[in-house]
Amino acid sequence: MDPQSSQPRSVAVVGTGMAGLVTAHLLHQDPQKRYRVTLLEKRDQISLSAESIAIHSQDEKNSPLWADVPMRAFAGGFYRNLIQMYDYLGVRYHAQSFLFSFTKLPRKVQEISSSPLKPSPIPGPRMVYASNFHQIPPIPRTMDLVQWLLEAAYALLFYCWFTICCFFVAPFPEDPQNGTPSESLDHYLRRVWLPQSYVTDYLLPLVSSVCTCSHEEMLRFPASDVLEYKRRTHHQQHYVVSSGVQSVQGKLLKGIDVRLGVDLTHVLPQPDGVHVNYSGLKGQTVSEHFDMVVLAVSPDIAAKLFAPLQAQLTAIPTTSVETVAHTDTTSVEPMLRATGSFFSNKLPLSNATNFNTQRIHLLSTDSTTESVHEQSNSILVTTNPLFPVNKAKVIRSARFTRVLRDSRSRLIVNSIFRDRSQSNVPSTCDSSYAASSSWRSGDDGVYLAGGWCWDGMVLLEGCIVSAMRVAADLDVRTPWDNETR
Ligand SMILES: Cc1cc2nc3c(=O)[nH]c(=O)nc-3n(C[C@H](O)[C@H](O)[C@H](O)COP(=O)(O)OP(=O)(O)OC[C@H]3O[C@@H](n4cnc5c(N)ncnc54)[C@H](O)[C@@H]3O)c2cc1C
């Protein structure tokens, strides 16, 4: 509440991904009603579930089934705040086990023809791994037993070694005294003597498909991100929202003023608040005043919108990732056959939600991995496709910006979100951005939220943590957080 006028303070939350929706929800539900929230989105629909696919069911209720694109899976241990929020909102989710197949592609992928007329030259998988060892994985039919046993022993041995390292060999932290950044994943894996072949054939395909980036980009991540993720999700169950994230979206949006089709161009701090500029219907620039603005957008967009952050945020790496939902099984036929997938048996399309194991096929070169996720409703979702997908079989194709991490961007993010009691910017090896990084989230009436706005892998948990931080900065308690309740 504005103490002068006892009117609620106006807050523009920009972006309708998970971070924007949760921030808007938290401020809107403030028991003291101190904030009037307007949610602004450049698309013509709420973006959290914009690419999810509704599949018509033939059950008596005729309610659609949802395939989330991209996948919005989460796991116990790592996603503490997301799970608490889902429980508080009454969102239904169910346990989901995965079966991963690992296939190494010949060096020159482009030489591989995926023509449906020829037998596929793609080799079958060399290994199948069941998440949390929940079942004995099938032996790929493409390998003989002795070959498979040797490969399985090799993969298991180094999986165990990597797991032990995650728990007992800490990554090197940054050293501000001599200007050393925190240890990269690449450096860490070499230091613990994990063989290169295990790294390129198993570890990188798996973690780079979680972060949807190339192997090289993945190796630049701070080692602490990957180790923390592994430690916290070790032996934890994975889950997915039973009726898709559109059900979360509906609950978070209740009562909030949403404006779609508002493409912001500038965010300009003023002595008495913040002006946001966007294009009006006739192409004219519209300027609107708010007391505060929360930018729940990716850092490249925030850098363009808000000049004081340009220098810092342009140093945060991002990539563009393509996801295609389709029914073209051509390039993964050997994996489907080898893992006994119901797709390969041409079973009739199932209308019932399949709570059983889902298969994820990882097809890797030395530098990148395509992941093909078999949805229970007979849809394949390919991320980072290496092979052309038959256009006639494409249901939906979308591009997403994915925020990446490296040791330098980690310092930038930590500096932006450092505690208000720390007045000084931590000294770092790179003074070029340290000089410009005195800005903290909340300065000038501008706050940041997003999957990237915390010290960890860029996933949904970061969206919730950063939204809760904005709420805490504005003295709003988070109803699902036991510590503030
Ligand atoms: C292929 C893929 C698979 C993934 N799988 C998982 C998973 O299984 N589990 C998991 O936890 N995470 C997963 N993630 C990561 C997770 O989805 C993201 O971290 C999260 O969605 C980021 O949400 P956000 O709210 O920070 O940003 P975004 O979802 O990017 O939202 C930003 C919003 O800002 C809007 N916007 C941008 N510019 C403007 C402007 N100028 N004016 C107004 N609005 C603007 C955008 O339209 C968008 O609505 C996956 C990501 C991808 C790409």
Coordinates of C-alpha atoms and ligand atoms in Angstrom, one line a residue:
M1 CA 0.0 0.0 0.0
D2 CA 1.3 3.4 -0.8
P3 CA 1.7 5.0 2.6
Q4 CA 0.9 8.5 1.3
S5 CA -2.4 7.6 -0.4
S6 CA -3.3 4.3 1.1
Q7 CA -3.9 3.1 -2.4
P8 CA -2.5 -0.3 -3.5
R9 CA 0.8 0.0 -5.4
S10 CA 0.6 -0.9 -9.1
V11 CA 2.9 -3.6 -10.3
A12 CA 3.5 -4.7 -13.9
V13 CA 4.7 -8.3 -14.2
V14 CA 6.1 -8.9 -17.6
G15 CA 6.0 -12.5 -19.0
T16 CA 3.6 -15.4 -18.5
G17 CA 6.1 -18.2 -18.2
M18 CA 6.1 -20.0 -14.8
A19 CA 8.1 -17.2 -13.1
G20 CA 5.7 -14.4 -14.2
L21 CA 2.6 -16.4 -13.3
V22 CA 3.9 -17.3 -9.8
T23 CA 5.1 -13.7 -9.1
A24 CA 1.8 -12.3 -10.1
H25 CA -0.1 -14.8 -8.1
L26 CA 2.0 -14.2 -4.9
L27 CA 1.6 -10.4 -5.1
H28 CA -2.1 -10.6 -6.0
Q29 CA -2.9 -12.9 -3.0
D30 CA -1.1 -10.5 -0.5
P31 CA -3.5 -10.7 2.5
Q32 CA -3.1 -7.0 3.1
K33 CA -4.0 -6.2 -0.6
R34 CA -1.1 -3.8 -1.0
Y35 CA -0.5 -4.6 -4.7
R36 CA -2.6 -4.1 -7.9
V37 CA -1.0 -6.6 -10.4
T38 CA -1.2 -6.4 -14.1
L39 CA 0.3 -9.2 -16.1
L40 CA 1.7 -8.2 -19.5
E41 CA 2.5 -10.7 -22.3
K42 CA 3.7 -10.1 -25.8
R43 CA 2.1 -13.3 -27.2
D44 CA -1.6 -13.6 -27.8
Q45 CA -1.8 -16.4 -25.2
I46 CA -0.4 -17.3 -21.8
S47 CA 3.0 -18.8 -22.6
L48 CA 3.4 -21.5 -19.9
S49 CA 1.2 -24.0 -21.8
A50 CA 1.1 -22.3 -25.2
E51 CA 2.8 -25.2 -27.0
S52 CA 1.2 -28.0 -25.0
I53 CA -1.0 -30.3 -27.1
A54 CA -4.6 -31.2 -26.2
I55 CA -5.5 -34.7 -27.4
H56 CA -9.2 -35.6 -27.7
S57 CA -10.1 -38.5 -25.5
Q58 CA -12.9 -40.9 -26.1
D59 CA -13.8 -41.3 -22.5
E60 CA -17.3 -40.6 -21.3
K61 CA -16.4 -37.1 -20.1
N62 CA -14.7 -36.2 -23.4
S63 CA -12.1 -34.2 -21.5
P64 CA -8.9 -33.7 -23.4
L65 CA -5.5 -35.2 -22.4
W66 CA -2.5 -32.9 -22.4
A67 CA 1.0 -33.5 -23.7
D68 CA 3.2 -30.8 -22.3
V69 CA 5.6 -29.3 -24.8
P70 CA 8.3 -28.7 -23.6
M71 CA 8.3 -31.4 -21.0
R72 CA 7.7 -30.0 -17.5
A73 CA 9.0 -32.9 -15.4
F74 CA 10.2 -32.4 -11.8
A75 CA 11.7 -34.6 -9.1
G76 CA 11.7 -34.8 -5.4
G77 CA 14.7 -33.3 -3.6
F78 CA 15.5 -30.7 -6.2
Y79 CA 12.0 -29.2 -6.7
R80 CA 11.1 -28.6 -3.1
N81 CA 9.3 -25.2 -3.7
L82 CA 7.6 -26.3 -6.9
I83 CA 6.2 -29.4 -5.2
Q84 CA 5.0 -27.4 -2.1
M85 CA 3.3 -24.9 -4.5
Y86 CA 1.6 -27.7 -6.4
D87 CA 0.4 -29.2 -3.2
Y88 CA -0.9 -25.8 -1.9
L89 CA -2.7 -25.2 -5.2
G90 CA -4.1 -28.7 -5.3
V91 CA -2.4 -29.5 -8.6
R92 CA -2.6 -33.2 -9.4
Y93 CA 0.7 -34.9 -10.4
H94 CA 1.8 -38.4 -10.7
A95 CA 5.0 -40.4 -10.5
Q96 CA 6.7 -41.0 -13.8
S97 CA 9.5 -43.4 -14.5
F98 CA 11.7 -43.1 -17.5
L99 CA 13.7 -45.6 -19.7
F100 CA 16.6 -43.9 -21.5
S101 CA 18.1 -45.5 -24.6
F102 CA 21.6 -44.3 -25.6
T103 CA 22.6 -44.4 -29.3
K104 CA 26.0 -43.2 -30.6
L105 CA 25.6 -41.9 -34.2
P106 CA 28.3 -42.2 -36.8
R107 CA 30.5 -39.1 -37.0
K108 CA 28.9 -37.5 -40.1
V109 CA 25.2 -37.4 -39.2
Q110 CA 24.4 -35.6 -42.4
E111 CA 25.4 -38.6 -44.4
I112 CA 22.7 -40.6 -42.8
S113 CA 19.6 -40.9 -44.9
S114 CA 16.4 -41.0 -43.0
S115 CA 14.4 -41.8 -46.1
P116 CA 11.5 -44.1 -45.2
L117 CA 12.2 -46.1 -48.4
K118 CA 15.6 -47.3 -47.2
P119 CA 16.3 -49.3 -44.1
S120 CA 17.5 -46.9 -41.5
P121 CA 21.3 -46.7 -41.3
I122 CA 21.1 -45.5 -37.7
P123 CA 22.5 -48.0 -35.4
G124 CA 20.4 -49.3 -32.5
P125 CA 21.1 -48.2 -28.9
R126 CA 24.2 -49.5 -27.1
M127 CA 22.6 -49.2 -23.7
V128 CA 19.2 -48.7 -22.0
Y129 CA 19.0 -47.2 -18.5
A130 CA 16.0 -47.3 -16.2
S131 CA 15.7 -44.1 -14.0
N132 CA 16.5 -45.0 -10.4
F133 CA 17.0 -48.6 -11.6
H134 CA 13.3 -49.0 -11.2
Q135 CA 13.3 -52.1 -13.5
I136 CA 15.9 -54.3 -15.2
P137 CA 16.4 -52.5 -18.5
P138 CA 15.8 -54.5 -21.6
I139 CA 18.9 -55.7 -23.4
P140 CA 18.8 -53.9 -26.8
R141 CA 18.0 -56.5 -29.5
T142 CA 20.8 -54.9 -31.6
M143 CA 23.6 -56.2 -29.3
D144 CA 24.7 -59.6 -28.4
L145 CA 24.7 -60.6 -24.8
V146 CA 28.5 -60.7 -24.2
Q147 CA 28.9 -57.3 -25.9
W148 CA 26.1 -55.9 -23.8
L149 CA 27.4 -57.3 -20.5
L150 CA 30.8 -55.6 -21.1
E151 CA 29.2 -52.3 -22.0
A152 CA 26.8 -52.5 -19.1
A153 CA 29.6 -53.2 -16.6
Y154 CA 31.6 -50.2 -18.1
A155 CA 28.6 -47.9 -17.9
L156 CA 27.7 -49.0 -14.4
L157 CA 31.2 -48.7 -13.0
F158 CA 31.6 -45.1 -14.1
Y159 CA 28.1 -44.2 -13.2
C160 CA 28.9 -45.3 -9.7
W161 CA 32.2 -43.5 -9.7
F162 CA 30.5 -40.3 -10.9
T163 CA 27.9 -40.6 -8.2
I164 CA 30.5 -41.1 -5.5
C165 CA 32.4 -38.0 -6.8
C166 CA 29.1 -36.0 -6.7
F167 CA 28.8 -36.7 -3.0
F168 CA 32.4 -36.7 -1.8
V169 CA 34.5 -34.6 -4.2
A170 CA 33.4 -30.9 -4.0
P171 CA 34.0 -28.6 -7.0
F172 CA 36.5 -25.8 -6.6
P173 CA 34.7 -22.6 -5.5
E174 CA 35.6 -19.3 -7.0
D175 CA 38.6 -17.6 -5.3
P176 CA 38.1 -13.8 -5.3
Q177 CA 41.6 -13.3 -3.9
N178 CA 43.5 -14.6 -7.0
G179 CA 40.6 -14.1 -9.4
T180 CA 39.8 -17.7 -10.2
P181 CA 36.2 -18.5 -11.2
S182 CA 34.3 -21.5 -9.9
E183 CA 35.2 -24.8 -11.5
S184 CA 33.6 -25.7 -14.8
L185 CA 32.0 -29.1 -15.4
D186 CA 34.7 -29.9 -18.0
H187 CA 37.5 -29.2 -15.5
Y188 CA 35.8 -31.2 -12.8
L189 CA 35.2 -34.3 -14.9
R190 CA 38.9 -34.3 -16.0
R191 CA 40.0 -33.8 -12.4
V192 CA 38.0 -36.9 -11.2
W193 CA 39.4 -39.0 -14.0
L194 CA 36.0 -39.8 -15.6
P195 CA 36.9 -41.4 -19.0
Q196 CA 36.2 -39.3 -22.0
S197 CA 34.2 -42.0 -23.7
Y198 CA 31.9 -42.3 -20.7
V199 CA 31.5 -38.6 -20.6
T200 CA 30.6 -38.2 -24.4
D201 CA 28.6 -41.4 -24.7
Y202 CA 26.5 -41.3 -21.4
L203 CA 27.0 -38.4 -19.1
L204 CA 26.8 -35.5 -21.6
P205 CA 23.8 -37.0 -23.6
L206 CA 21.8 -37.2 -20.4
V207 CA 22.7 -33.8 -18.8
S208 CA 22.8 -31.8 -22.0
S209 CA 19.3 -33.1 -22.8
V210 CA 18.1 -31.8 -19.4
C211 CA 19.6 -28.4 -20.3
T212 CA 18.8 -28.7 -24.0
C213 CA 22.2 -27.5 -25.2
S214 CA 25.3 -28.7 -27.0
H215 CA 27.9 -30.8 -25.2
E216 CA 30.4 -28.0 -25.4
E217 CA 27.9 -25.5 -23.8
M218 CA 27.2 -28.1 -21.1
L219 CA 30.9 -28.6 -20.3
R220 CA 31.1 -24.8 -19.6
F221 CA 28.4 -25.0 -16.9
P222 CA 29.6 -24.6 -13.3
A223 CA 30.3 -28.1 -12.0
S224 CA 28.4 -27.2 -8.8
D225 CA 25.1 -26.9 -10.9
V226 CA 25.3 -30.5 -12.1
L227 CA 26.6 -32.0 -8.9
E228 CA 23.9 -30.3 -6.8
Y229 CA 21.2 -31.5 -9.3
K230 CA 22.5 -35.0 -9.1
R231 CA 22.9 -35.0 -5.3
R232 CA 19.4 -33.7 -4.8
T233 CA 17.6 -35.9 -7.3
H234 CA 19.6 -39.1 -6.5
H235 CA 17.1 -41.9 -5.9
Q236 CA 14.2 -39.4 -6.0
Q237 CA 11.0 -40.0 -7.9
H238 CA 10.2 -38.0 -11.0
Y239 CA 6.8 -36.6 -11.5
V240 CA 4.6 -34.9 -14.2
V241 CA 1.4 -32.8 -13.8
S242 CA -1.4 -35.2 -14.6
S243 CA -3.5 -32.9 -16.7
G244 CA -0.7 -30.8 -18.1
V245 CA 0.7 -27.4 -16.9
Q246 CA -2.5 -25.7 -18.3
S247 CA -4.1 -26.8 -15.0
V248 CA -1.4 -24.9 -13.0
Q249 CA -1.8 -21.9 -15.2
G250 CA -5.6 -21.7 -14.5
K251 CA -5.0 -21.8 -10.8
L252 CA -2.2 -19.2 -10.7
L253 CA -4.1 -16.7 -12.9
K254 CA -7.3 -16.6 -10.9
G255 CA -8.4 -12.9 -10.3
I256 CA -5.4 -11.4 -12.1
D257 CA -5.7 -8.7 -14.7
V258 CA -3.9 -10.1 -17.8
R259 CA -3.1 -8.2 -21.0
L260 CA -2.0 -10.2 -24.0
G261 CA -0.3 -8.9 -27.1
V262 CA 1.7 -6.3 -25.2
D263 CA 5.2 -6.3 -26.6
L264 CA 7.4 -4.1 -24.3
T265 CA 10.2 -2.1 -25.9
H266 CA 11.6 -0.1 -23.0
V267 CA 11.5 -0.1 -19.2
L268 CA 12.4 3.4 -17.9
P269 CA 12.9 4.2 -14.2
Q270 CA 11.4 7.5 -13.1
P271 CA 11.7 9.3 -9.7
D272 CA 8.1 8.3 -8.9
G273 CA 8.0 4.8 -10.4
V274 CA 8.7 3.1 -13.7
H275 CA 7.5 3.8 -17.3
V276 CA 7.0 0.9 -19.6
N277 CA 6.8 1.5 -23.4
Y278 CA 5.1 -0.8 -25.9
S279 CA 3.6 -0.5 -29.4
G280 CA 0.0 0.3 -29.6
L281 CA -2.5 -1.1 -32.0
K282 CA -1.7 1.6 -34.6
G283 CA 2.0 1.2 -34.2
Q284 CA 2.3 4.3 -32.0
T285 CA 4.4 4.0 -28.8
V286 CA 2.3 3.8 -25.7
S287 CA 3.9 4.7 -22.3
E288 CA 2.3 3.5 -19.1
H289 CA 3.3 4.2 -15.5
F290 CA 3.6 1.6 -12.8
D291 CA 5.0 1.9 -9.3
M292 CA 7.1 -1.2 -9.9
V293 CA 7.9 -3.6 -12.7
V294 CA 8.9 -7.3 -12.5
L295 CA 10.7 -8.5 -15.6
A296 CA 10.0 -12.3 -15.8
V297 CA 11.7 -12.7 -19.1
S298 CA 15.0 -14.2 -20.3
P299 CA 18.2 -12.2 -19.7
D300 CA 18.7 -11.3 -23.4
I301 CA 15.2 -9.7 -23.4
A302 CA 15.7 -8.0 -20.1
A303 CA 19.0 -6.6 -21.4
K304 CA 17.2 -5.0 -24.4
L305 CA 14.3 -3.6 -22.3
F306 CA 16.3 -2.2 -19.4
A307 CA 19.4 -0.2 -20.2
P308 CA 21.1 -0.3 -16.7
L309 CA 21.3 -4.1 -17.1
Q310 CA 22.6 -4.3 -20.6
A311 CA 26.3 -4.8 -19.9
Q312 CA 25.7 -7.6 -17.3
L313 CA 22.9 -9.5 -18.9
T314 CA 24.4 -9.7 -22.4
A315 CA 27.2 -11.8 -20.9
I316 CA 24.7 -14.5 -19.9
P317 CA 24.7 -17.2 -22.5
T318 CA 21.5 -18.3 -24.1
T319 CA 20.6 -20.7 -27.0
S320 CA 17.6 -21.3 -29.1
V321 CA 16.2 -24.8 -29.0
E322 CA 13.7 -26.4 -31.4
T323 CA 11.1 -28.9 -30.2
V324 CA 8.9 -30.8 -32.6
A325 CA 5.8 -32.9 -31.6
H326 CA 5.1 -35.4 -34.4
T327 CA 4.3 -39.0 -35.2
D328 CA 7.2 -39.8 -37.5
T329 CA 9.0 -42.8 -36.1
T330 CA 11.5 -43.2 -39.0
S331 CA 14.7 -42.0 -37.4
V332 CA 14.1 -43.8 -34.1
E333 CA 12.7 -47.1 -35.5
P334 CA 15.8 -49.1 -34.3
M335 CA 15.5 -47.6 -30.8
L336 CA 11.8 -48.4 -30.7
R337 CA 12.4 -52.0 -31.8
A338 CA 15.4 -52.5 -29.5
T339 CA 13.5 -51.3 -26.4
G340 CA 10.3 -53.1 -27.2
S341 CA 8.4 -49.8 -27.5
F342 CA 4.6 -50.0 -28.0
F343 CA 5.2 -47.6 -31.0
S344 CA 7.1 -50.2 -32.9
N345 CA 4.4 -52.8 -32.3
K346 CA 1.9 -50.5 -33.9
L347 CA -0.5 -50.8 -31.0
P348 CA -3.7 -48.8 -31.4
L349 CA -3.5 -45.3 -30.0
S350 CA -4.1 -45.3 -26.3
N351 CA -6.6 -42.8 -25.0
A352 CA -5.9 -43.6 -21.4
T353 CA -3.2 -41.7 -19.6
N354 CA -0.3 -44.1 -19.3
F355 CA 1.1 -43.9 -15.8
N356 CA 3.8 -46.4 -16.6
T357 CA 7.4 -45.9 -17.8
Q358 CA 8.0 -43.4 -20.6
R359 CA 10.9 -43.9 -23.0
I360 CA 13.4 -41.2 -23.9
H361 CA 15.8 -42.0 -26.8
L362 CA 19.1 -40.0 -26.8
L363 CA 20.8 -40.0 -30.2
S364 CA 24.3 -38.4 -29.9
T365 CA 27.2 -37.3 -32.0
D366 CA 30.4 -36.2 -30.2
S367 CA 29.0 -32.6 -30.0
T368 CA 25.3 -32.8 -29.5
T369 CA 22.3 -34.9 -28.6
E370 CA 18.8 -35.2 -30.0
S371 CA 16.2 -36.5 -27.6
V372 CA 13.0 -38.2 -28.6
H373 CA 10.5 -38.5 -25.9
E374 CA 7.7 -41.1 -26.4
Q375 CA 4.6 -39.5 -24.9
S376 CA 2.0 -41.9 -23.5
N377 CA -0.5 -40.6 -26.0
S378 CA 1.3 -41.9 -29.1
I379 CA 3.1 -38.6 -29.8
L380 CA 6.9 -38.3 -30.2
V381 CA 8.5 -35.0 -28.9
T382 CA 11.9 -34.4 -30.5
T383 CA 14.1 -31.8 -29.0
N384 CA 17.1 -30.5 -31.0
P385 CA 16.3 -32.6 -34.1
L386 CA 19.3 -34.0 -36.0
F387 CA 17.1 -35.6 -38.7
P388 CA 14.4 -34.1 -40.8
V389 CA 10.9 -34.9 -39.5
N390 CA 8.3 -35.8 -42.2
K391 CA 6.3 -32.5 -42.5
A392 CA 3.0 -34.3 -43.0
K393 CA 3.5 -35.9 -39.5
V394 CA 4.4 -32.7 -37.6
I395 CA 1.7 -31.8 -35.1
R396 CA 3.5 -28.7 -33.7
S397 CA 6.9 -27.2 -33.9
A398 CA 8.2 -24.5 -31.5
R399 CA 11.4 -22.6 -30.6
F400 CA 12.4 -21.7 -27.0
T401 CA 15.1 -19.6 -25.6
R402 CA 17.1 -21.6 -23.2
V403 CA 19.3 -19.7 -20.7
L404 CA 22.7 -21.4 -20.1
R405 CA 25.2 -21.1 -17.4
D406 CA 29.0 -20.7 -17.1
S407 CA 31.3 -19.6 -14.3
R408 CA 31.2 -16.0 -15.3
S409 CA 27.4 -15.7 -15.7
R410 CA 27.0 -17.4 -12.3
L411 CA 28.9 -14.5 -10.8
I412 CA 26.8 -12.0 -12.6
V413 CA 23.5 -13.6 -11.4
N414 CA 24.7 -14.0 -7.9
S415 CA 25.8 -10.4 -7.8
I416 CA 22.3 -9.2 -9.1
F417 CA 20.6 -11.2 -6.4
R418 CA 23.0 -10.7 -3.6
D419 CA 21.6 -10.0 -0.2
R420 CA 20.7 -6.4 0.4
S421 CA 22.9 -6.4 3.5
Q422 CA 26.0 -6.9 1.2
S423 CA 26.7 -3.4 -0.1
N424 CA 29.8 -4.3 -2.1
V425 CA 30.0 -6.2 -5.4
P426 CA 32.1 -9.3 -4.8
S427 CA 35.5 -8.8 -6.4
T428 CA 36.1 -11.1 -9.3
C429 CA 38.6 -11.9 -11.9
D430 CA 36.7 -9.9 -14.5
S431 CA 36.4 -6.3 -13.4
S432 CA 34.9 -5.2 -16.7
Y433 CA 31.4 -6.3 -15.6
A434 CA 32.0 -6.0 -11.9
A435 CA 32.2 -2.2 -12.4
S436 CA 28.7 -2.3 -13.9
S437 CA 27.2 -4.9 -11.6
S438 CA 26.4 -2.8 -8.6
W439 CA 22.7 -3.0 -9.8
R440 CA 20.6 -5.3 -7.7
S441 CA 17.2 -6.7 -8.4
G442 CA 14.8 -4.2 -6.9
D443 CA 16.9 -1.1 -7.6
D444 CA 15.0 1.6 -9.5
G445 CA 11.7 -0.2 -8.8
V446 CA 12.6 -3.0 -11.2
Y447 CA 12.8 -6.7 -10.1
L448 CA 13.9 -9.8 -12.0
A449 CA 12.4 -13.3 -11.9
G450 CA 12.9 -16.4 -14.1
G451 CA 14.3 -19.9 -14.2
W452 CA 17.8 -18.3 -14.5
C453 CA 17.4 -16.0 -11.5
W454 CA 19.0 -18.3 -8.9
D455 CA 22.3 -20.1 -8.4
G456 CA 21.4 -23.4 -10.0
M457 CA 20.3 -25.2 -13.2
V458 CA 17.8 -23.2 -15.2
L459 CA 14.7 -25.2 -14.5
L460 CA 11.2 -24.6 -13.1
E461 CA 12.5 -24.6 -9.5
G462 CA 14.4 -21.4 -10.2
C463 CA 11.1 -19.8 -11.4
I464 CA 9.5 -20.5 -8.1
V465 CA 12.5 -19.5 -5.9
S466 CA 12.9 -16.2 -7.8
A467 CA 9.2 -15.4 -7.6
M468 CA 9.2 -16.1 -3.9
R469 CA 12.2 -13.8 -3.5
V470 CA 10.4 -10.9 -5.2
A471 CA 7.4 -11.5 -2.9
A472 CA 9.7 -11.5 0.2
D473 CA 11.4 -8.3 -1.0
L474 CA 7.9 -6.7 -1.1
D475 CA 7.1 -8.1 2.3
V476 CA 4.5 -10.6 1.0
R477 CA 4.6 -14.1 2.6
T478 CA 4.5 -17.2 0.4
P479 CA 1.6 -19.3 1.7
W480 CA 3.2 -22.6 0.8
D481 CA 6.5 -21.9 2.3
N482 CA 6.7 -23.5 5.8
E483 CA 9.5 -21.2 6.8
T484 CA 7.6 -18.0 6.3
R485 CA 4.2 -19.3 7.2
Ligands
LIG1 C1 12.8 -28.0 -24.5 C2 12.7 -27.7 -23.0 C3 12.5 -28.6 -22.1 C4 12.4 -28.3 -20.7 N1 12.1 -29.3 -19.8 C5 12.0 -28.9 -18.5 C6 11.6 -29.9 -17.5 O1 11.3 -31.1 -17.8 N2 11.6 -29.5 -16.2 C7 12.0 -28.3 -15.8 O2 11.9 -28.0 -14.6 N3 12.3 -27.3 -16.7 C8 12.4 -27.6 -18.0 N4 12.7 -26.7 -19.0 C9 13.1 -25.3 -18.5 C10 11.9 -24.5 -18.1 O3 10.8 -24.8 -19.0 C11 12.3 -23.1 -18.1 O4 13.3 -22.9 -17.2 C12 11.1 -22.2 -17.6 O5 10.0 -22.5 -18.4 C13 11.5 -20.7 -17.8 O6 10.4 -20.0 -17.4 P1 10.4 -18.4 -17.2 O7 9.1 -17.9 -16.7 O8 11.7 -18.0 -16.5 O9 10.6 -17.8 -18.7 P2 9.8 -18.0 -20.1 O10 8.9 -19.2 -20.0 O11 10.8 -17.9 -21.1 O12 8.8 -16.7 -20.1 C14 9.2 -15.5 -20.6 C15 7.9 -14.8 -21.0 O13 8.2 -13.4 -21.4 C16 7.5 -13.1 -22.5 N5 8.1 -11.9 -23.2 C17 9.4 -11.9 -23.8 N6 9.6 -10.7 -24.3 C18 8.6 -9.9 -24.0 C19 8.3 -8.5 -24.2 N7 9.2 -7.7 -24.9 N8 7.1 -8.0 -23.8 C20 6.2 -8.8 -23.1 N9 6.5 -10.2 -22.8 C21 7.6 -10.7 -23.3 C22 7.5 -14.4 -23.3 O14 6.6 -14.4 -24.3 C23 7.3 -15.4 -22.2 O15 5.9 -15.5 -21.9 C24 12.7 -27.0 -20.3 C25 13.0 -26.0 -21.3 C26 13.0 -26.3 -22.6 C27 13.2 -25.2 -23.6

